[in-house]
Amino acid sequence: QVDRYLYHLRLSDDVLLDVMARFQAEMVKGLGRDTNPTATVKMLPSFVRSLPDGSEKGDFLAVDLGGSQFRAHQVKVFDDGKQSSQLESKFYPTPKEVIQGNGAELFDYVADCLADFMETKNLKHKKLPLGFTFSFPCKQTKLEEGVLLAWTKHFRVRGVQDTDVVSSLRKALQKHEANVDVLALVNDTVGTMMTCGYDDQRCEVGLIIGTGTNACYMEEMRHIDLVEGDEGRMCINTEWGAFGDDGALDDLRTEFDRELDLGSLNPGKQLFEKMISSLYLGELVRLILLKMTKEGLLFNGKVSTALLTKGKIEMKHVSAMEKYKEGLSNTKEILTELDLFPSEEDCVAVQHVCTIVSFRSANLCAAALAAILTRLRENKKLLRMRTTVGIDGGLYKTHPQYAKRLHKVVRRLVPTCDVRFLLSEGGSGRGAAVVTAVARRLAAQRQRIDATLAPFLLPLATLTEVKGKMRAELEYGLRRETQASATVKMLPTYVRGTPDGTEKGKFLALDLGGTNFRVLLVKIKSGRRRSVQMYNKIFAIPLEIMQGTGEELFDHIVQCIADFLEYMGIKGARLPLGFTFSFPCRQASIDKGTLVGWTKGFKATDCEGEDVVDMLREAIRRRNEFDLDIVAVVNDTVGTMMTCGYEDPNCEIGLIAGTGSNVCYMEDMKNIEIVEGNEGQMCINTEWGAFGDNGCIDHIRTKYDREVDEGSLNPGKQRYEKMTSGMYLGEIVRQILIDLTKQGLLFRGHISESLRRRGIFETKFLSQIESDRLALLQVRRILQQLGLDSTCDDSIIVKEVCGAVSRRAAQLCGAGLAAIVEKKRENRGVERLQITVGVDGTLYKLHPHFSRVLRETVKELAPQCDVTFMLSEDGSGKGAALITAVAKRLHDVGQK
């Protein structure tokens, strides 16, 4: 009979899964900036960004306002490796005149109680940090600030709503001359999560099921529209009690729920809480029993005064009646006290009503909690998740069946989550102290991280100084008397012009710069339908050839050329050839290049100090199968400039920002003292990577730069390149990470074997880690691939380190480039310069922020120059052919 009567209070798993989906939708609504104003579940950011990591320590105070008693606590947190803490508390009543009076009286009372507690504990002489647990919905804009949205739980204090409760507490404490520093405002749910998080680092959900009910959890910052920034996580106080206030649960609310709501202090509000929390369940049972009695189903239809009196049946009665082990004796005793004279059948029926009401509460609570757990798992992109829920509240703790029922239903609704439920010890008070301890730890950590990264922040004055020094070094390299001792060598390339669009013909290009060698056929058409068509083939250069004799290397190159000519069916043609040779060469003319020294793993003998064009010609003669007209030997920077110059005649600068760093530009012949002639222009390969080798930028080099330099293959050389190029940025990051780990600020102070390995942190990882689209979870995965077991907080710090290093690299590169564009402007004698820079290199192309920071720096340091950056398409191959075509055109003009 009771079952039939209470049919609507029984919820199947299908219904619970539906509630779960509805709650998930409400969470999304609450997190969105546009949808939050109309969301019932407010999803309030708590500004708690980190869980305890075990390194917290010190003495803290906490005050806890929100229930029938006010509590003051002293919490000692020990950094003893055991994560232990000691809690001493004192309870003070909260008189009705205080909780229904005015704000000044309330906060005076709180300050008064705290002063009394500090005197009792002999703490008046110490300045202690304090955490304030305030268990009412607040809108927070930082950890130590919160504006009260609405009172709940019978509190009705005037003049507090819409004001910052922390500043009200601070004023009251000042009046009492209490030596206290309020560092954190915490909701009791958040306090519960933090208390349990101190004992179990997997704890990322807090749940209260008592007089009120609420949940909080750690959400990804990128999903919280209401707060700036998308790094890391923040605890969200869901304020789930209001779920259903918009009618979303009307199909599940019974006539008893509606009656209870109408008789409450806040009709139409906190409807979910009214179906779950202990403040209302006793009343729900009373309304059901009253109706059943009136209909003659109980107590022979005799309605007692107790059944008619609101609030007469409390949660403690419901809990006691559900102690099945004691049979019906408790139920009989309680009903008799209420002037009801029950038969055994009445006792069975009443016990059944209590069970159904409290079971529905556990079911609904489980459905909303399952929605939160599912969201956590999806955020982490895991198929299966292990997590811990910190839990507190009288209903959960004292009801004989509640905890077991809740656990069972949660596990059934989310079989993909292995959930541990951890009872909070010391609850919200201890939690407020832990939040305060974490806040203090993070503030101290922040100072040390800022101090470590400060040398990487280059102010405008420093960048201007770098620009000036680069300009001076460019001049030294151009002058005859200073060129020999100059660090920036300013090598003439004998490329005398950029494409003018009249170039045409078929050209061969060779590209040697790494373990692969390319041969290209480039067809250039001029006129209205001008175009460049390319055909190429890639050949491997085996290690034994790279490190064999020079003769073997050039014979291998000629063998590859022969294969390509055969493949293209042009073996008999005598084509002009451009040779991109990306190793440092000193040139005496466009078709002469003396190798200064091998790099990039090449060690072929009898090549250094030799003209590579002659070596190639000799190898062609030895083969005696075909002849080629070798017109130009080219550096990859020059190739980049020429490729872009073909598309844009304004392009007179080539920049490589990749594994290495270098620039070339068209300089006026009259300024190049080391080459005869004053007419026209010539492309200068600056070889600017060696800028600073004379110590002129030592004041901006950090200890990490020095460590990277000392551990490199060429200590003391290419210092600017070592601060700006892809080959070294990852290694700088690794050195910083080691230092931060030694300081105990990363990876729990443990330097892993992989972090000790030089070169483990490649620049591609910097680009991946700094990607705006990348969630911290993916950053953690990258770090795990590197053998680094990181927390969410570690990932934020690593991302910050990568950002500081790559930003400085882009700014330094920008300062150097600004010196060159300013020089070009002065060469032309114009007020304002329009110029294009052709760019190539993986750092510029693939790093998410490098190109933007570089452009911004040039704009700031060379405000009179309008610089366009153009990405080079195959600079080293196409560029070599274009240089050959330009050289051919200029040669023909000269002959005429």
Short mmCIF file of C-alpha atoms in Angstrom, two decimals, residues 615-778:
data_model
loop_
_atom_site.label_atom_id
_atom_site.label_comp_id
_atom_site.label_asym_id
_atom_site.label_seq_id
_atom_site.Cartn_x
_atom_site.Cartn_y
_atom_site.Cartn_z
CA MET A 615 85.57 20.43 -55.82
CA LEU A 616 82.18 19.99 -57.52
CA ARG A 617 83.63 20.88 -60.97
CA GLU A 618 86.45 18.36 -60.51
CA ALA A 619 83.98 15.61 -59.55
CA ILE A 620 81.92 16.38 -62.72
CA ARG A 621 85.11 16.17 -64.80
CA ARG A 622 86.07 12.84 -63.19
CA ARG A 623 82.71 11.37 -64.14
CA ASN A 624 82.99 12.81 -67.66
CA GLU A 625 79.32 12.21 -68.55
CA PHE A 626 77.84 15.71 -68.63
CA ASP A 627 78.84 19.31 -68.15
CA LEU A 628 77.17 21.99 -66.01
CA ASP A 629 77.62 25.73 -65.78
CA ILE A 630 78.06 26.41 -62.02
CA VAL A 631 76.97 30.03 -61.74
CA ALA A 632 76.40 30.63 -58.00
CA VAL A 633 77.12 29.21 -54.56
CA VAL A 634 74.44 30.34 -52.12
CA ASN A 635 73.74 30.46 -48.40
CA ASP A 636 70.18 29.39 -47.34
CA THR A 637 69.45 32.89 -45.95
CA VAL A 638 70.16 34.42 -49.37
CA GLY A 639 68.00 31.74 -51.03
CA THR A 640 65.13 32.75 -48.73
CA MET A 641 65.46 36.44 -49.64
CA MET A 642 65.57 35.67 -53.37
CA THR A 643 62.53 33.37 -53.27
CA CYS A 644 60.45 36.07 -51.58
CA GLY A 645 62.02 38.76 -53.78
CA TYR A 646 60.58 36.99 -56.83
CA GLU A 647 57.05 37.47 -55.40
CA ASP A 648 57.67 40.90 -53.86
CA PRO A 649 60.31 43.27 -55.34
CA ASN A 650 60.36 45.06 -51.97
CA CYS A 651 62.03 42.04 -50.32
CA GLU A 652 65.65 42.94 -49.57
CA ILE A 653 66.18 41.02 -46.32
CA GLY A 654 66.29 37.26 -45.70
CA LEU A 655 65.85 35.83 -42.19
CA ILE A 656 66.30 32.26 -41.03
CA ALA A 657 64.76 31.54 -37.61
CA GLY A 658 64.98 27.79 -37.18
CA THR A 659 67.60 25.37 -35.89
CA GLY A 660 70.08 28.19 -36.54
CA SER A 661 69.62 31.94 -36.75
CA ASN A 662 70.96 34.23 -39.48
CA VAL A 663 70.12 37.24 -41.66
CA CYS A 664 71.21 38.61 -45.04
CA TYR A 665 70.26 41.91 -46.65
CA MET A 666 71.02 44.07 -49.69
CA GLU A 667 73.73 46.58 -48.70
CA ASP A 668 74.92 49.59 -50.71
CA MET A 669 78.26 48.77 -52.36
CA LYS A 670 79.73 52.08 -51.15
CA ASN A 671 79.38 50.81 -47.54
CA ILE A 672 81.14 47.47 -48.20
CA GLU A 673 84.78 48.42 -47.79
CA ILE A 674 86.08 44.86 -48.23
CA VAL A 675 84.79 44.64 -51.83
CA GLU A 676 85.92 46.84 -54.70
CA GLY A 677 83.41 49.18 -56.33
CA ASN A 678 80.83 51.73 -55.17
CA GLU A 679 77.98 51.20 -57.61
CA GLY A 680 74.73 49.34 -56.85
CA GLN A 681 74.11 46.82 -54.09
CA MET A 682 75.31 43.44 -52.90
CA CYS A 683 73.69 40.90 -50.60
CA ILE A 684 75.58 40.58 -47.30
CA ASN A 685 75.36 37.33 -45.31
CA THR A 686 75.74 38.79 -41.80
CA GLU A 687 76.41 35.47 -39.97
CA TRP A 688 74.90 37.32 -36.97
CA GLY A 689 74.83 34.17 -34.78
CA ALA A 690 78.30 35.19 -33.52
CA PHE A 691 77.01 38.58 -32.23
CA GLY A 692 78.10 38.87 -28.60
CA ASP A 693 81.13 36.57 -28.91
CA ASN A 694 83.18 39.62 -27.86
CA GLY A 695 81.22 39.93 -24.59
CA CYS A 696 79.10 42.94 -25.65
CA ILE A 697 75.82 41.29 -24.54
CA ASP A 698 77.19 39.37 -21.51
CA HIS A 699 75.09 41.50 -19.15
CA ILE A 700 71.87 39.99 -20.54
CA ARG A 701 73.14 36.40 -20.63
CA THR A 702 71.80 34.35 -17.71
CA LYS A 703 73.54 31.57 -15.79
CA TYR A 704 71.44 29.15 -17.87
CA ASP A 705 72.84 30.62 -21.12
CA ARG A 706 76.34 30.14 -19.78
CA GLU A 707 75.62 26.51 -18.81
CA VAL A 708 74.22 25.81 -22.31
CA ASP A 709 77.23 27.48 -23.94
CA GLU A 710 79.77 25.61 -21.81
CA GLY A 711 78.12 22.28 -22.62
CA SER A 712 77.97 22.94 -26.39
CA LEU A 713 80.32 21.75 -29.15
CA ASN A 714 81.69 25.31 -29.62
CA PRO A 715 81.93 27.06 -26.22
CA GLY A 716 82.21 30.84 -26.42
CA LYS A 717 81.05 30.90 -30.06
CA GLN A 718 77.69 31.84 -31.63
CA ARG A 719 76.40 33.35 -28.36
CA TYR A 720 73.52 35.28 -29.96
CA GLU A 721 72.45 32.17 -31.89
CA LYS A 722 72.48 30.21 -28.62
CA MET A 723 69.91 32.67 -27.18
CA THR A 724 67.69 32.88 -30.26
CA SER A 725 67.72 29.65 -32.27
CA GLY A 726 65.73 26.43 -32.08
CA MET A 727 68.81 24.29 -31.56
CA TYR A 728 69.38 25.71 -28.07
CA LEU A 729 66.03 26.96 -26.62
CA GLY A 730 65.00 23.52 -25.36
CA GLU A 731 68.33 23.11 -23.60
CA ILE A 732 67.93 26.52 -21.88
CA VAL A 733 64.46 25.37 -20.70
CA ARG A 734 65.95 22.10 -19.37
CA GLN A 735 68.57 24.00 -17.34
CA ILE A 736 65.86 26.22 -15.79
CA LEU A 737 63.67 23.18 -14.99
CA ILE A 738 66.61 21.52 -13.21
CA ASP A 739 67.17 24.67 -11.14
CA LEU A 740 63.47 25.01 -10.22
CA THR A 741 63.37 21.30 -9.29
CA LYS A 742 66.43 21.76 -7.05
CA GLN A 743 64.57 24.64 -5.37
CA GLY A 744 61.66 22.24 -4.71
CA LEU A 745 59.33 24.23 -6.99
CA LEU A 746 58.83 21.48 -9.60
CA PHE A 747 58.33 17.71 -9.83
CA ARG A 748 58.21 17.45 -5.99
CA GLY A 749 61.92 18.28 -5.93
CA HIS A 750 62.87 15.07 -7.75
CA ILE A 751 65.26 15.41 -10.73
CA SER A 752 64.44 12.44 -12.95
CA GLU A 753 67.09 10.61 -14.96
CA SER A 754 65.60 11.91 -18.22
CA LEU A 755 65.80 15.55 -17.04
CA ARG A 756 69.53 15.04 -16.48
CA ARG A 757 69.99 14.08 -20.16
CA ARG A 758 71.31 16.90 -22.37
CA GLY A 759 69.18 17.50 -25.46
CA ILE A 760 66.10 15.66 -24.09
CA PHE A 761 64.01 18.85 -24.27
CA GLU A 762 63.78 19.55 -28.00
CA THR A 763 62.49 22.88 -29.30
CA LYS A 764 59.51 21.12 -30.92
CA PHE A 765 58.31 20.41 -27.34
CA LEU A 766 58.42 24.15 -26.63
CA SER A 767 56.19 24.78 -29.64
CA GLN A 768 53.78 22.02 -28.56
CA ILE A 769 53.67 23.08 -24.90
CA GLU A 770 53.05 26.74 -25.74
CA SER A 771 50.23 26.03 -28.18
CA ASP A 772 47.09 27.95 -27.12
CA ARG A 773 44.93 25.04 -28.22
CA LEU A 774 46.72 22.64 -25.89
CA ALA A 775 45.08 21.80 -22.58
CA LEU A 776 47.35 21.30 -19.59
CA LEU A 777 46.43 17.64 -19.70
CA GLN A 778 48.21 17.39 -23.05
#
